[in-house]
XYZ file of C-alpha atoms in Angstrom:
214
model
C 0.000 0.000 0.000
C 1.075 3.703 -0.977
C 2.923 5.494 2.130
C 0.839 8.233 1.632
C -2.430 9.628 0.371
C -1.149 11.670 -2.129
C 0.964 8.716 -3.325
C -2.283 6.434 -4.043
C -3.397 9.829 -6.009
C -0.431 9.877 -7.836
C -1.372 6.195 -8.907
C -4.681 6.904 -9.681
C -3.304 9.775 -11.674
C -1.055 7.844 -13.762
C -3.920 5.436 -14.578
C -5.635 7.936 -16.432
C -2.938 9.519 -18.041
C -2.417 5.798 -19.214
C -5.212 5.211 -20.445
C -5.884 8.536 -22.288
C -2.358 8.406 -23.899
C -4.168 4.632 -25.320
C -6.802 5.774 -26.636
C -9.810 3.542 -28.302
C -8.032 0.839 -28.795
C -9.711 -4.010 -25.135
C -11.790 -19.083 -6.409
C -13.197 -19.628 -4.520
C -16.855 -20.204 -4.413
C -18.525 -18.551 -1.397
C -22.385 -19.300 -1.308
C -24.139 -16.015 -1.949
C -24.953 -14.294 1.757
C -25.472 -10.448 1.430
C -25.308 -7.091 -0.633
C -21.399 -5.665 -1.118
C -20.650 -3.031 1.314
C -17.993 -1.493 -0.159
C -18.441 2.536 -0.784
C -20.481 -0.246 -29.455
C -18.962 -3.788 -29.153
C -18.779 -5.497 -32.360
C -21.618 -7.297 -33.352
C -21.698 -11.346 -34.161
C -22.833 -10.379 -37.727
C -21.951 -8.671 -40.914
C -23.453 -5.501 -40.188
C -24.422 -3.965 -36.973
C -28.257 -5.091 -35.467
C -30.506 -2.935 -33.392
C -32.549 -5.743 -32.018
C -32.728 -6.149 -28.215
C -31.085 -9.300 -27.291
C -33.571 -12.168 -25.969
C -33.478 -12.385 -21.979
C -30.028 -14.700 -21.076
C -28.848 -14.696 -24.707
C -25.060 -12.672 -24.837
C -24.241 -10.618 -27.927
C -20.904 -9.524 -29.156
C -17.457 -10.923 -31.277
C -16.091 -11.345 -28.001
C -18.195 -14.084 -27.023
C -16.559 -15.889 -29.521
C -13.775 -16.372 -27.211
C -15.399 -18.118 -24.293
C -15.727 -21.589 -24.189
C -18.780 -23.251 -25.939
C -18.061 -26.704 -23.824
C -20.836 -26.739 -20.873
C -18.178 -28.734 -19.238
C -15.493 -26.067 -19.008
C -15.867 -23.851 -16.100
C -15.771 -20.984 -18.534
C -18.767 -21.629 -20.371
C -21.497 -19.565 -20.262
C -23.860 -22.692 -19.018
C -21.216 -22.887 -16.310
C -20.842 -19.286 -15.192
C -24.701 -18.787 -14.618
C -24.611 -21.757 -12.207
C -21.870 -20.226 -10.046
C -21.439 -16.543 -8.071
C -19.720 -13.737 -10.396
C -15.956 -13.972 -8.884
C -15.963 -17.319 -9.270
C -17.474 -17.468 -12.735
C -14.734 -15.071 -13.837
C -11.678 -17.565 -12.423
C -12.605 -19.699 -15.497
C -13.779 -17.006 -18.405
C -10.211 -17.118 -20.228
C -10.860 -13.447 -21.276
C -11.053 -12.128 -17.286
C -7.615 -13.521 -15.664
C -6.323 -10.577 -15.114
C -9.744 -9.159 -13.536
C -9.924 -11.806 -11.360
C -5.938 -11.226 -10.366
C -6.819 -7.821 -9.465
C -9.910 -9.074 -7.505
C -8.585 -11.352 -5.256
C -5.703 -8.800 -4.648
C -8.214 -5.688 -3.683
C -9.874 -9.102 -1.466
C -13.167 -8.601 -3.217
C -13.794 -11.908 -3.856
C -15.905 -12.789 -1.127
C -18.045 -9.433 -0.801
C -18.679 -9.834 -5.111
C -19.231 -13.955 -4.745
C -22.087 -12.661 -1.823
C -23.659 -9.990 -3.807
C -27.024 -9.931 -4.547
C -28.080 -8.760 -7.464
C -25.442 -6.703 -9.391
C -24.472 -5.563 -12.646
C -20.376 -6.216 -13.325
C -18.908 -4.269 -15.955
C -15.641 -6.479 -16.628
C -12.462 -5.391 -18.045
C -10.680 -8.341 -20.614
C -6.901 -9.449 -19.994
C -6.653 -6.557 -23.404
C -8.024 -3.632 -21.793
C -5.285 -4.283 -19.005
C -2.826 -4.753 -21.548
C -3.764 -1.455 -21.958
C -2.247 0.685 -19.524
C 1.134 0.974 -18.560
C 2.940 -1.763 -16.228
C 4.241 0.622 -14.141
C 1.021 2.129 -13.783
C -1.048 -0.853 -13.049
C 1.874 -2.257 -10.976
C 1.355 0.892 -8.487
C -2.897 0.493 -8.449
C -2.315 -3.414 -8.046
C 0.208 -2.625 -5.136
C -2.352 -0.054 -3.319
C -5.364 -1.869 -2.046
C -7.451 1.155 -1.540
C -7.141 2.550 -5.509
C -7.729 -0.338 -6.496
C -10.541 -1.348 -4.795
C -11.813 2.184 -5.861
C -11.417 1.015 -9.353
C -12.656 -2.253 -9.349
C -15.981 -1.223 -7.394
C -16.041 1.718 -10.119
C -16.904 -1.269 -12.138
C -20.060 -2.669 -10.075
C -23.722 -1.141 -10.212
C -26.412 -2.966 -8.142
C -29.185 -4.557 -9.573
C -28.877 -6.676 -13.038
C -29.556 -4.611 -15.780
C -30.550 -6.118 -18.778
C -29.947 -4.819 -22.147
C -32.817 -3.165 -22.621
C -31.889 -1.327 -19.702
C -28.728 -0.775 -19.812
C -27.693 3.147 -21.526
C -27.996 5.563 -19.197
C -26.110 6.767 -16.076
C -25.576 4.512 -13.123
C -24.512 4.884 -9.736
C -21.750 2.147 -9.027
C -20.637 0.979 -5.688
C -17.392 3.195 -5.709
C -19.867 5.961 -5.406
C -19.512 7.410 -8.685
C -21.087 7.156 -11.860
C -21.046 6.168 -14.937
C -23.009 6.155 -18.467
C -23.836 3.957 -21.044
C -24.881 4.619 -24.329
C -26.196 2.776 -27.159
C -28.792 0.473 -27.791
C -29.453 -3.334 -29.298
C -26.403 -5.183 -29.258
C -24.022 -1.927 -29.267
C -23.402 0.048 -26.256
C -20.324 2.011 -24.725
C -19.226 2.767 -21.443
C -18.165 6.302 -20.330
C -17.439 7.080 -23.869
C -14.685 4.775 -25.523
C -15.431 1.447 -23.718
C -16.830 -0.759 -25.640
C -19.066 -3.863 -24.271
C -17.657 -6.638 -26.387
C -19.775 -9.883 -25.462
C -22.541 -8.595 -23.260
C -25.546 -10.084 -21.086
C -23.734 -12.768 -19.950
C -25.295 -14.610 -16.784
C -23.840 -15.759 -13.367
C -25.887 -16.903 -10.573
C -26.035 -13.492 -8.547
C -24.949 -10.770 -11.493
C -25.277 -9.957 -14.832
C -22.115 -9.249 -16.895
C -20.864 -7.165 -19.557
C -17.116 -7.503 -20.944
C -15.648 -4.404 -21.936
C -11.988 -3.733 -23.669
C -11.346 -0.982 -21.594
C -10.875 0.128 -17.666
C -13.013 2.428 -16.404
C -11.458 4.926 -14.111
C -13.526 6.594 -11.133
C -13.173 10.435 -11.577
C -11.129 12.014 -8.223
């Protein structure tokens, strides 16, 4: 953890920067208890569709990428049967998510959630930032729990109700626009394989990190 305050800002600080010099460009099992008390993807098709997606069907080139096997613990049959945290351990687009989970120890307070929407950065959208950046947020528990729970809004939204502004569990907000099987987070995040079901949360997997304003 930072020695100081203003050192965890500095961190912080150096996230963004990160992240704006990027640009556009991507457990345990703990039976679910009680709320958390902390604080345009591309499309499967040719051409872009404006259809809603059908309750518990995901949307998005990303989903390509997850394991069609029900067997595999990544699957999407086998993340709806299990809490978020744990659903992410086996999605192979999410380790480094899950790395940064278990290091904030949020796995336990996410796994017992009830109820949330989980707006999930890919192993890419890490890739994104600096090393030495993310190295500082990963070693300061209370930035990066700030960012992480940036990422969590309660209640699971569905895609029809997804754009619009929503509080998150950091305490800030943030916005989502689109519509269909398209939508972007706080501007330049795109949800790459969205409405994707665990057995307390609904997930969307963006390519980018969404930072908490200061």
């Amino acid at each position: 953890m930072f020695r100081t305050k203003l050192a965890a800002v500095a961190a912080a600080s150096a996230l963004v920067l990160s992240l704006a010099a990027c640009g556009d460009s991507s457990d345990d099992t703990a039976a679910p208890a009680s709320t958390m008390t902390t604080g345009a993807p591309m499309t499967t098709g040719a051409a872009p569709s404006s259809a809603a997606p059908m309750m518990g069907t995901q949307f998005g080139a990303g989903c390509a990428a997850v394991p069609s096997d029900p067997a595999n613990p990544g699957s999407f049959d086998a993340m709806a049967k299990v809490p978020v945290a744990s659903a992410a351990s086996g999605n192979p687009l999410l380790s480094t998510l899950v790395g940064a989970v278990k290091q904030a120890g949020l796995v336990d307070s996410l796994n017992n959630a009830t109820d949330v929407t989980v707006f999930a950065p890919t192993d890419d959208a890490f890739g994104k930032i600096a090393k030495a950046d993310l190295d500082k947020v990963l070693a300061d528990p209370a930035t990066l729990k700030s960012v992480l729970t940036y990422h969590v809004v309660p209640g699971k939204l569905s895609p029809s109700d997804l754009a619009g502004t929503h509080k998150t569990l950091q305490g800030g907000e943030l916005t989502v626009s689109g519509s269909g099987t398209s939508f972007t987070v706080n501007g330049n995040a795109m949800v790459v394989c969205g409405n994707v079901q665990t057995a307390n949360a609904t997930v969307y997997i963006i390519d980018t990190v969404l930072i908490p304003k200061s």
